[in-house]
Short mmCIF file of C-alpha atoms in Angstrom, two decimals:
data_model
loop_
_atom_site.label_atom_id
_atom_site.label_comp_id
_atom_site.label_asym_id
_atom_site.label_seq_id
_atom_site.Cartn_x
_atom_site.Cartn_y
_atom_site.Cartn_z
CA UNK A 1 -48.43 -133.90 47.62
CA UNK A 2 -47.79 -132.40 43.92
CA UNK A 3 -49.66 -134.52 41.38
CA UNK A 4 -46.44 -136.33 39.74
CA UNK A 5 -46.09 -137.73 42.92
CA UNK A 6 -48.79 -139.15 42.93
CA UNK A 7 -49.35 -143.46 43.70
CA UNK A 8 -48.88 -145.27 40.63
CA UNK A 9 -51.98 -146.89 41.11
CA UNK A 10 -54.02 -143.41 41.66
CA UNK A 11 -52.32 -142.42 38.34
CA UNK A 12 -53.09 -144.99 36.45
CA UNK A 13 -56.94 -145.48 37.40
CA UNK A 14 -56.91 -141.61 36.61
CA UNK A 15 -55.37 -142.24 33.09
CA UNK A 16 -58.13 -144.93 32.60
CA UNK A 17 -61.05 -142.61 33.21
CA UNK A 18 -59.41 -139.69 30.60
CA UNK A 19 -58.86 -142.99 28.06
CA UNK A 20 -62.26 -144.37 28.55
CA UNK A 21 -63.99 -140.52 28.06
CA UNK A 22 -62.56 -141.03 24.44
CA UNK A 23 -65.53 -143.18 23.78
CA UNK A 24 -68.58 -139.89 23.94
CA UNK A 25 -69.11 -139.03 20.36
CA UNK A 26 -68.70 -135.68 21.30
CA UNK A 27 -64.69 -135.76 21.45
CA UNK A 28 -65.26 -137.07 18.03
CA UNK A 29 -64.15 -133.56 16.77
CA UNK A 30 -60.72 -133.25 18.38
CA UNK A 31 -58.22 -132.86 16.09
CA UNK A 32 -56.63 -135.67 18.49
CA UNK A 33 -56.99 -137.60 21.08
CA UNK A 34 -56.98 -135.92 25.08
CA UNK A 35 -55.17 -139.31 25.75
CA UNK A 36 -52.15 -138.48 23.95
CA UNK A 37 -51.56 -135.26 26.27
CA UNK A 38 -51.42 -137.12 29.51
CA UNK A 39 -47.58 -138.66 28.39
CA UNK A 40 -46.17 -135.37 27.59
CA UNK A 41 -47.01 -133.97 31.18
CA UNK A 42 -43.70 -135.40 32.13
CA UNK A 43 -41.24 -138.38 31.77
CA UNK A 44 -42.45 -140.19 35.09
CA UNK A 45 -46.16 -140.32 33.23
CA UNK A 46 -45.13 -140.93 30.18
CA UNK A 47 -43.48 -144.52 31.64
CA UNK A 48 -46.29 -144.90 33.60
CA UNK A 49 -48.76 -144.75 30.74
CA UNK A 50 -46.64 -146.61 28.40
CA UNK A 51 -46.32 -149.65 31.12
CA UNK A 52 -49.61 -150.14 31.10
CA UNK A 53 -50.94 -151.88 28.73
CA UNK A 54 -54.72 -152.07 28.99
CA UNK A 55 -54.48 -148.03 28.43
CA UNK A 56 -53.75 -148.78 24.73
CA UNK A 57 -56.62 -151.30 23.77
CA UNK A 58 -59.08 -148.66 22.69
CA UNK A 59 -57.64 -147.56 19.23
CA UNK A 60 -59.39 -144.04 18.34
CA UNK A 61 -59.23 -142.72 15.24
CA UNK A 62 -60.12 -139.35 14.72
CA UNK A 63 -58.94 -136.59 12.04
CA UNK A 64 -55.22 -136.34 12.18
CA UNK A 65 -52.25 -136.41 10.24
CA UNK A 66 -50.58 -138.25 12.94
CA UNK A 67 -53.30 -141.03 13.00
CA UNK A 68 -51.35 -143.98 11.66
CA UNK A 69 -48.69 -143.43 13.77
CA UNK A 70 -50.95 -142.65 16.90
CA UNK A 71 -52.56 -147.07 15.54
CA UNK A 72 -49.45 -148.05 15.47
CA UNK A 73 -48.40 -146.94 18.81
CA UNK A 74 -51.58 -148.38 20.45
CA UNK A 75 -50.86 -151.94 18.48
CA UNK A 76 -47.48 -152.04 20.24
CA UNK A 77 -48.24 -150.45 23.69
CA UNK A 78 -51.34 -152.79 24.05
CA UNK A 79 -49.19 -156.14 24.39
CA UNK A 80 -51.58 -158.97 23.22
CA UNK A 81 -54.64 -157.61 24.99
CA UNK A 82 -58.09 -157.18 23.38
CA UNK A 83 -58.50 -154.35 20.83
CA UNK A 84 -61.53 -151.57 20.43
CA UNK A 85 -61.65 -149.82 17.09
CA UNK A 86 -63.57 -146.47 17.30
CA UNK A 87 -63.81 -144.52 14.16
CA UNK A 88 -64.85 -140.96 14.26
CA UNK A 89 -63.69 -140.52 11.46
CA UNK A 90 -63.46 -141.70 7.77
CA UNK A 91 -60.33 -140.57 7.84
CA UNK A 92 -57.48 -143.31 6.86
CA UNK A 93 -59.79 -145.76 7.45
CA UNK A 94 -58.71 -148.20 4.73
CA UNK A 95 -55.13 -147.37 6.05
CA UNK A 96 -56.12 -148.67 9.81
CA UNK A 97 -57.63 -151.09 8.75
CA UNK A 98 -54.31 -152.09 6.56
CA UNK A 99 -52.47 -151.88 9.69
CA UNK A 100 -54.51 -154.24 11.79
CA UNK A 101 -54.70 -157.15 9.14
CA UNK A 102 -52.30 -159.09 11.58
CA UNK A 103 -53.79 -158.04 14.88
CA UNK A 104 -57.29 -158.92 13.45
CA UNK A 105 -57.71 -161.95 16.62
CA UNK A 106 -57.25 -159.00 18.89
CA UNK A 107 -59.90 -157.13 18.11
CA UNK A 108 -62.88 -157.53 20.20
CA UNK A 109 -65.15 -154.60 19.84
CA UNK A 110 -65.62 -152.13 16.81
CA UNK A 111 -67.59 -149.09 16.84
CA UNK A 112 -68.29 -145.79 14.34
CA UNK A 113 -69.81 -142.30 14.79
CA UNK A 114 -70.96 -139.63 12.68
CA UNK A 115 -72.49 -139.40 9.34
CA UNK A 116 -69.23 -139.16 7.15
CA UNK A 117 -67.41 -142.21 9.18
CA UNK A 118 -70.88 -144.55 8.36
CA UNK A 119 -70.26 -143.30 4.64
CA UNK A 120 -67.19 -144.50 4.50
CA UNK A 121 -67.73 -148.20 5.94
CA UNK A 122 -67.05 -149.76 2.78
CA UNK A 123 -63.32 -148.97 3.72
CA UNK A 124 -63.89 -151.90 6.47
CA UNK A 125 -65.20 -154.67 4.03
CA UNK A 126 -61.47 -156.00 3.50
CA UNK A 127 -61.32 -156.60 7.42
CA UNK A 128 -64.73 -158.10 7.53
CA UNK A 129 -63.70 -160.37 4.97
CA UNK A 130 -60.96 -161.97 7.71
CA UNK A 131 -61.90 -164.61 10.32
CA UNK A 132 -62.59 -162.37 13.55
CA UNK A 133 -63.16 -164.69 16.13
CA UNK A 134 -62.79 -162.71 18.94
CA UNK A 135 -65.08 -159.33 17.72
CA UNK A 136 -67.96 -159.43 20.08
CA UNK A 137 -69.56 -156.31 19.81
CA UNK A 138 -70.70 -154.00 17.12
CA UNK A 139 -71.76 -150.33 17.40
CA UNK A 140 -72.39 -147.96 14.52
CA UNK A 141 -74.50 -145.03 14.78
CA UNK A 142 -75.17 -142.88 11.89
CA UNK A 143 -76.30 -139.46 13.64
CA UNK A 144 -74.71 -139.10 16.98
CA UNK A 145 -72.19 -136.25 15.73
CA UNK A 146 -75.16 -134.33 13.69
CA UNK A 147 -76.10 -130.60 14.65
CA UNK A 148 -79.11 -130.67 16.97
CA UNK A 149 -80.90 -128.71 14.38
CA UNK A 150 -80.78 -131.56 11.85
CA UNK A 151 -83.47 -133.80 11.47
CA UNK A 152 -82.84 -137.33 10.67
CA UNK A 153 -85.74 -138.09 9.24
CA UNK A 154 -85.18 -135.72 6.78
CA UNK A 155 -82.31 -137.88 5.30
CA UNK A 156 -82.77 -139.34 1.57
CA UNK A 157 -80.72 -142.14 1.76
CA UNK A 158 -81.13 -145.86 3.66
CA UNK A 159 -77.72 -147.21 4.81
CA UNK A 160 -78.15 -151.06 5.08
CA UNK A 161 -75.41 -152.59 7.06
CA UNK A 162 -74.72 -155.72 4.66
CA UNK A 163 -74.13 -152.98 1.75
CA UNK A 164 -71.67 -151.47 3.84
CA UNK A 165 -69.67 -154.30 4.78
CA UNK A 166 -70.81 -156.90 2.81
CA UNK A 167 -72.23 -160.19 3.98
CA UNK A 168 -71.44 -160.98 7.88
CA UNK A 169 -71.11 -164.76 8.23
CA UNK A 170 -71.36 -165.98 11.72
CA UNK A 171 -68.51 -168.54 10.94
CA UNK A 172 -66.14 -165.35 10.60
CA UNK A 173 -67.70 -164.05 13.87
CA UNK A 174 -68.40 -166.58 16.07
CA UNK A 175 -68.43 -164.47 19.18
CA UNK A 176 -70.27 -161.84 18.00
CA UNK A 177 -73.31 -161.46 20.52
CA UNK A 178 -74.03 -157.64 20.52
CA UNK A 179 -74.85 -155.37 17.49
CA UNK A 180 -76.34 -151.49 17.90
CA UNK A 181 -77.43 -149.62 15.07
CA UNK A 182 -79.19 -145.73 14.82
CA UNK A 183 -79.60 -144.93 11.31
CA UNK A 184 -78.57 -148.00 9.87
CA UNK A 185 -80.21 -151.23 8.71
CA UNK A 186 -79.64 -154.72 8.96
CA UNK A 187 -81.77 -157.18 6.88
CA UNK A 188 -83.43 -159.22 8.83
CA UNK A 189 -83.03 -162.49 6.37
CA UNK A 190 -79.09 -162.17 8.17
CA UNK A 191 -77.72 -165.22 9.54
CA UNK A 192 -75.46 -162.87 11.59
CA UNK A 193 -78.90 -162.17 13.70
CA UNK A 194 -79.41 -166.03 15.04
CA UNK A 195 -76.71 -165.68 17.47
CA UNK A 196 -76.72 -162.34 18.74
CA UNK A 197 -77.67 -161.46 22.59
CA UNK A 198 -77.98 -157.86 22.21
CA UNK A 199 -79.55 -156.32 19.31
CA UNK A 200 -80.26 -152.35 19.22
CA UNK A 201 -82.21 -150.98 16.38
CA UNK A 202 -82.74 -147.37 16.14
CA UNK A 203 -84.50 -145.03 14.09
CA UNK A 204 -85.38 -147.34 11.43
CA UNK A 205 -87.28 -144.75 9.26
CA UNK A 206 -85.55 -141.74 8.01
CA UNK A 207 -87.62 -140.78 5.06
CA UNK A 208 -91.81 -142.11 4.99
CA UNK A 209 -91.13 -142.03 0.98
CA UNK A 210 -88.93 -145.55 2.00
CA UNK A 211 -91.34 -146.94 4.88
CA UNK A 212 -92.58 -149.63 2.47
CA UNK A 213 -88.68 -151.02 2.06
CA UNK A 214 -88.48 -154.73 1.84
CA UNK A 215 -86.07 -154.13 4.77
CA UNK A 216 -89.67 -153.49 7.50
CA UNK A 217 -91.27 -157.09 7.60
CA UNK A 218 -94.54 -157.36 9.17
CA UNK A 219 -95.39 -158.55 12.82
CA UNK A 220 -95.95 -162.24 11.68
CA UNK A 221 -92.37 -162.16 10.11
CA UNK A 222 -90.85 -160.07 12.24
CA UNK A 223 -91.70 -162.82 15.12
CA UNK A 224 -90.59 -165.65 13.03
CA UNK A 225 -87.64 -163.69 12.76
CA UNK A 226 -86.85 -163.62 16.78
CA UNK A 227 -88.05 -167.16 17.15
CA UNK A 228 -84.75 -167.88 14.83
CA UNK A 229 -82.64 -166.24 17.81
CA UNK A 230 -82.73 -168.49 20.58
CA UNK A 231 -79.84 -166.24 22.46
CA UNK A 232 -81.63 -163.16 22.61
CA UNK A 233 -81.52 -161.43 25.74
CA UNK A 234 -82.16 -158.02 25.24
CA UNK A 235 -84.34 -156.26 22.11
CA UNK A 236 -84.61 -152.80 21.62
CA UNK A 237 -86.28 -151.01 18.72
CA UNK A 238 -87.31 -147.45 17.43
CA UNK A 239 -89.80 -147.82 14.37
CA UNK A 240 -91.16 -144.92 12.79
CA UNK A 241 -92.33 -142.69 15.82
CA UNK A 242 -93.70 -145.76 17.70
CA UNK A 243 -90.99 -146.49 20.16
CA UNK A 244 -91.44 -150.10 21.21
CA UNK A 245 -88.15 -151.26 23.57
CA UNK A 246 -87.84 -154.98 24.96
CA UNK A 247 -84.96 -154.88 27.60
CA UNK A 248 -84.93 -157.00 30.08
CA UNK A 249 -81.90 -156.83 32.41
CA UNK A 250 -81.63 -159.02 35.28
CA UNK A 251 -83.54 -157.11 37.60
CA UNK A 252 -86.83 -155.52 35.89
CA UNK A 253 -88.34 -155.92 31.74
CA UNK A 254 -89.69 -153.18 30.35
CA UNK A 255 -91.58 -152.73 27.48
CA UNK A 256 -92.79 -148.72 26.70
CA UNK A 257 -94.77 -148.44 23.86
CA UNK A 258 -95.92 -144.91 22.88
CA UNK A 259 -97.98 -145.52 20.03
CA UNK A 260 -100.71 -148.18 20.26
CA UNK A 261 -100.55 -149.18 16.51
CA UNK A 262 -97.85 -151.17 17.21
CA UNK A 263 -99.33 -153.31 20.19
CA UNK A 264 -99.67 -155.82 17.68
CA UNK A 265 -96.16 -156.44 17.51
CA UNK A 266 -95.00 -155.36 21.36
CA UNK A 267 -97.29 -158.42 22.97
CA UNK A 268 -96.06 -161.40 21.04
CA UNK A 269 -92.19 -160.14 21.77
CA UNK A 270 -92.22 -161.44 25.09
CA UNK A 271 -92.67 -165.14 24.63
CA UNK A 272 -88.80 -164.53 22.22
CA UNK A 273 -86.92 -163.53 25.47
CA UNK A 274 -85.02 -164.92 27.51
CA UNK A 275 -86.22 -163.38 30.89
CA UNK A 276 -84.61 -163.89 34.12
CA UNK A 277 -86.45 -165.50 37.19
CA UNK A 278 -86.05 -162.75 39.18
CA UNK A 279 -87.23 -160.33 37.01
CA UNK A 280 -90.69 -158.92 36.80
CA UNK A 281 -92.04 -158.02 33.19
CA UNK A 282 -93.97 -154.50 32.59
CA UNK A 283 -95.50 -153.11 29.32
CA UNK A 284 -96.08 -149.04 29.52
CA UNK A 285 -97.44 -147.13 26.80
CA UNK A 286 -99.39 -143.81 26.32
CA UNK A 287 -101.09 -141.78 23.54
CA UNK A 288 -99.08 -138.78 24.87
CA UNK A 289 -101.05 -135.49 26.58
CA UNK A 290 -101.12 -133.81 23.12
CA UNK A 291 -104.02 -135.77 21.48
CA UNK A 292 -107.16 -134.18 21.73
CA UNK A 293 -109.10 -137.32 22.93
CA UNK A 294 -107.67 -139.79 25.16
CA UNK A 295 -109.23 -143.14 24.00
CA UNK A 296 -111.50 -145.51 25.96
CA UNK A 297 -110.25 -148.10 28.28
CA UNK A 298 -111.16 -150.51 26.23
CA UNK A 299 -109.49 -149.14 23.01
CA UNK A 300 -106.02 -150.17 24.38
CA UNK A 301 -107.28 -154.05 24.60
CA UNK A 302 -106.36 -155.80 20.73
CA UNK A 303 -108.82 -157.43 18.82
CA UNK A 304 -110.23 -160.51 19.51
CA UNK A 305 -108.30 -161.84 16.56
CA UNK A 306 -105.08 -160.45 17.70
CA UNK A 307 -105.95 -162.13 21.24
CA UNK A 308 -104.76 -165.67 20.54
CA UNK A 309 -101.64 -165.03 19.23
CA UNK A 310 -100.37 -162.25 21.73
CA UNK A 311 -102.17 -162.88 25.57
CA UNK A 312 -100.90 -166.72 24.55
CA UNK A 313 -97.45 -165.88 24.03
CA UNK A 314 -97.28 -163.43 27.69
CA UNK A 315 -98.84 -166.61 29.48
CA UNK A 316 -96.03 -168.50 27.84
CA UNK A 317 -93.32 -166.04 28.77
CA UNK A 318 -94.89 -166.00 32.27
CA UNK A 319 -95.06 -169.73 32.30
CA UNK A 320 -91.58 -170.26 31.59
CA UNK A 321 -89.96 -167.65 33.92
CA UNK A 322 -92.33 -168.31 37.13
CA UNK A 323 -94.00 -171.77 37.06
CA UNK A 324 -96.65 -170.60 39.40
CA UNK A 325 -98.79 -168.10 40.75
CA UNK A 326 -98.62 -164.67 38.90
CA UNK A 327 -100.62 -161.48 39.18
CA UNK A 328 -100.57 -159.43 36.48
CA UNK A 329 -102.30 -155.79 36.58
CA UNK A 330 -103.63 -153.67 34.68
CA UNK A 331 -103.45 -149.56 35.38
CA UNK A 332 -104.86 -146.90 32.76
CA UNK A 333 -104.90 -143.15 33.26
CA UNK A 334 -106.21 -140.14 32.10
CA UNK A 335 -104.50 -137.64 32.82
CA UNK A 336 -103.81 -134.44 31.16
CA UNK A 337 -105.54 -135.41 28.41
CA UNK A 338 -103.04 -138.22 28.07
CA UNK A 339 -103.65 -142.43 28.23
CA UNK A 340 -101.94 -144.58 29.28
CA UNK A 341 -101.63 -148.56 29.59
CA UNK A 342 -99.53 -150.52 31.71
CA UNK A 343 -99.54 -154.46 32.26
CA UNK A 344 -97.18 -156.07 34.95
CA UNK A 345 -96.73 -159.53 35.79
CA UNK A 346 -95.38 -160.10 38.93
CA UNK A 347 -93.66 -162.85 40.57
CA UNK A 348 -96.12 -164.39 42.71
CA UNK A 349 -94.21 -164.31 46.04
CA UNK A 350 -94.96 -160.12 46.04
CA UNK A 351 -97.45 -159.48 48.28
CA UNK A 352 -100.86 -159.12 46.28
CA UNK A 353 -102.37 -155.63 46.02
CA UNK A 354 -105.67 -155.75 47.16
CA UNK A 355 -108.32 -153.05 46.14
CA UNK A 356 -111.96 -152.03 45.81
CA UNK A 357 -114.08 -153.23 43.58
CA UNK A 358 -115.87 -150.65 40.63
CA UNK A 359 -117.39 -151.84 37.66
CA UNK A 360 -115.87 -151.73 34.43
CA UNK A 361 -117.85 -152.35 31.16
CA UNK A 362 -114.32 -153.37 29.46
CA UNK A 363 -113.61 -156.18 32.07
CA UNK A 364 -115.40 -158.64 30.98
CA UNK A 365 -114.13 -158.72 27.33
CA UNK A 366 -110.82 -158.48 29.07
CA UNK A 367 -110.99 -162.06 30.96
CA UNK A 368 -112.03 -163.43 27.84
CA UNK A 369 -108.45 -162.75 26.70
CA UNK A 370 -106.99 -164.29 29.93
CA UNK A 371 -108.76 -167.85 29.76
CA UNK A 372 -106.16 -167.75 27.54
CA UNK A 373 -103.31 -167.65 30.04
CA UNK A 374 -104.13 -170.87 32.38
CA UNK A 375 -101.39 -169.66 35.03
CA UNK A 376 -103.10 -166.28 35.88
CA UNK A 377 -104.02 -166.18 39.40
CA UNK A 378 -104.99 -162.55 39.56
CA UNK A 379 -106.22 -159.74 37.61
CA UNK A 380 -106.15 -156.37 39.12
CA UNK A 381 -107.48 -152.81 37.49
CA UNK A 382 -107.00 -150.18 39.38
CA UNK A 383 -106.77 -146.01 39.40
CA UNK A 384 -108.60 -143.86 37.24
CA UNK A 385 -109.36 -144.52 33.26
CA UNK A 386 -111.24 -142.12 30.93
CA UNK A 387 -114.36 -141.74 31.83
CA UNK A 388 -116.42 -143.76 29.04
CA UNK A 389 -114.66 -146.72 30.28
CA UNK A 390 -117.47 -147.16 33.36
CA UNK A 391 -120.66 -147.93 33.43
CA UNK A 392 -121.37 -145.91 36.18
CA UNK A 393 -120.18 -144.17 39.27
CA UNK A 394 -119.05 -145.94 42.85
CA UNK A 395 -117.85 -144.88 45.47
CA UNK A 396 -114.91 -147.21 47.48
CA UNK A 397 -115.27 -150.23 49.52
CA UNK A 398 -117.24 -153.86 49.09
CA UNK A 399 -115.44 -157.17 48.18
CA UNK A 400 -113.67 -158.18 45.20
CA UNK A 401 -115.63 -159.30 42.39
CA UNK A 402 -115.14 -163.20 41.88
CA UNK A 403 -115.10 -163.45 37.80
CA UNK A 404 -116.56 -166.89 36.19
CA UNK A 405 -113.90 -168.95 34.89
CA UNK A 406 -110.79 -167.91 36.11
CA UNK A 407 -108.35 -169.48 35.79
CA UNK A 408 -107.21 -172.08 38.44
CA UNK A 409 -103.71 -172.52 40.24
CA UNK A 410 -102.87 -174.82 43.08
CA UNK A 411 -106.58 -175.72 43.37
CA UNK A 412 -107.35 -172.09 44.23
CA UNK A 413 -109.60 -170.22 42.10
CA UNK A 414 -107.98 -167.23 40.48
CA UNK A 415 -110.33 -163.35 41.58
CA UNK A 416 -110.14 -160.62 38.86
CA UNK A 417 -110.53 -157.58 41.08
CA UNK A 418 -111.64 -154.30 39.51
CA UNK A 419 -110.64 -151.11 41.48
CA UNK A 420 -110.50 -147.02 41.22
CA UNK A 421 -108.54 -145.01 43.20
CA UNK A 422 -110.15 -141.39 43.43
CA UNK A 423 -108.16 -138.16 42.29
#
């Protein structure tokens, strides 16, 4: 069978998949869009293509002469279905934007790429300015179109995403739930924040000359801040070479942290989401294999001051997905130099992990944190950890070690087990 004879159906779920590649950053550069090709293959897919609707919702713009007419063409192809602006392009952007003044309840999603396109987002304010109450999702990312060579951090100047576009009031977007941003900054004093679902932060310092901007709050603030946002669902952030990332999908939370500076601030995060039942929560982190001197075990624990306000909040997050019996363990490694941390919570119905005991000098400062998490049922430590961590050498076997005070569920004492699995 020769391809224009081809099901409509086939056709058109193949047209979809060359519309929807439109959306990479890296076809940013055509001169226009691969899209437009498919209807001058031949009359029967040009029909076919122009029947359908939903293949005209995604309005690119990219650097053309023919780009107004290519708007308009989507605007009256696409029915009354849903709109997605993506500008590659500051291109006629003020003159899009003219053109979609009385489609502006269509739009649903609106997304920019590329250096030169964030630039030019003042172009947008006069459509920000309209009521969009249908605009659920925004995506602008300052550096996806930049040579690999480039370094962002290098960059001299802080975009801020209210100076772009001016002031976004949640009564103009009521359905907004999703905002991602590399490169660009959103004040965190926004109302526009207290109703999102989604928010993506990336790459928040470009220059350290800046890093003291009144747009960086501290810890304290910055959780005031998410207890404002009782929707939030998933956080992820990027902060100045420590990579902290909250997102928790319905299936597994995770929380990597590759710099332990910012533990202060990664803890606490988890009693501001929303976490599903079903989920299980897990906090990663590592010094990385290039430091010279992996730290002690008990280096990765906070300080007893930071202990109230951050073990607290993970028994409250564990408290109010599980409402019952938890384990939560503890692995550390040495490796290559390297360290790492992880802490899982578990949902109590797992089977429990059982393992040797082996003393660990850092344990017992450790369950002082966790009388501070009354639902914990079991503590587990387990594989190898720098060496200054131990007291001294075991070998494997014996019982676990029963901890005073543990804490208590379903009248059964909770055991803190300390373990090391040999190389």
């Amino acid at each position: 069978m020769s391809i224009d004879k081809l099901p409509v159906e086939l056709l058109i779920a193949i047209f979809e998949d060359v519309q929807q590649q439109e959306t990479k950053p890296e076809h940013s550069t055509h001169c226009s869009p691969q899209w437009r090709v498919i209807r001058q293959v031949c009359r029967r897919w040009h029909d076919i293509a122009d029947d359908h609707p939903k293949l005209w919702q995604a309005v690119d713009v990219l650097p053309s002469k023919h780009v107004l007419d290519w708007g308009s063409l989507c605007l009256s192809k696409s029915g009354t279905g849903g709109l997605e602006l993506r500008f590659h392009t500051p291109h006629a952007m003020r003159e899009v934007c003219n053109a979609l003044y009385a489609h502006a309840e269509r739009i649903q999603k609106i997304s920019a790429w590329g250096e030169e396109t964030i630039r030019g987002l003042h172009a947008l304010r006069r459509l920000f300015l309209l009521n969009l109450p249908n605009v659920q999702e925004l995506h602008f990312h300052f550096d996806d179109n930049l040579p690999w060579a480039r370094d962002i951090y290098a960059l001299d100047t802080r975009f801020v995403l209210t100076e772009l576009l001016g002031e976004l009031s949640p009564a103009r977007l009521p359905a907004l739930h999703t905002i991602s941003l590399r490169g660009i900054f959103l004040p965190w004093q926004s109302p526009i924040i207290r109703n999102l679902r989604v928010l993506r932060v990336d790459r928040w310092e470009e220059n350290p000359a800046v890093s003291h901007e009144p747009y960086d709050v501290p810890s304290d603030r910055f959780l005031h801040v998410l207890a404002s946002c009782p929707k939030l669902e998933t956080l992820s952030l990027n902060v100045t070479n420590t990579d902290p990332h909250l997102r928790p999908p319905r299936h597994h939370s995770t929380l990597p942290v590759n710099h332990f500076e910012s533990r202060a601030l990664f803890v606490p995060l988890l009693a501001h989401i929303r976490l599903d039942p079903a989920c299980s929560v897990a906090l990663n982190g590592s010094t990385g294999t290039f430091d010279t001197a992996a730290p002690a075990y008990a280096d990765f624990l906070p300080a007893p001051a930071l202990a109230a306000q951050s073990f607290p909040a993970l028994a409250r997050a564990v408290a109010a997905t599980w409402h019952g019996l938890t384990a939560f363990s503890c692995h550390t490694g040495a490796d290559e130099g390297g360290a790492e941390l992880r802490l899982e919570v578990k949902d109590g119905r797992e089977e429990q992990r059982r393992a040797p005991p082996y003393p660990d000098e850092a344990l017992a400062r450790f369950c002082e944190y966790m009388k501070e998490a009354p639902r914990l049922a079991r503590l587990t430590l387990c594989a190898c950890v720098s060496k200054e961590a131990y007291a001294g050498p075991r070998g494997r076997g014996g019982a676990g070690r029963r901890v005073p005070g543990a804490a208590k569920e379903g009248g059964r004492a909770g055991t803190f087990v300390c373990a090391r699995e040999e190389s």
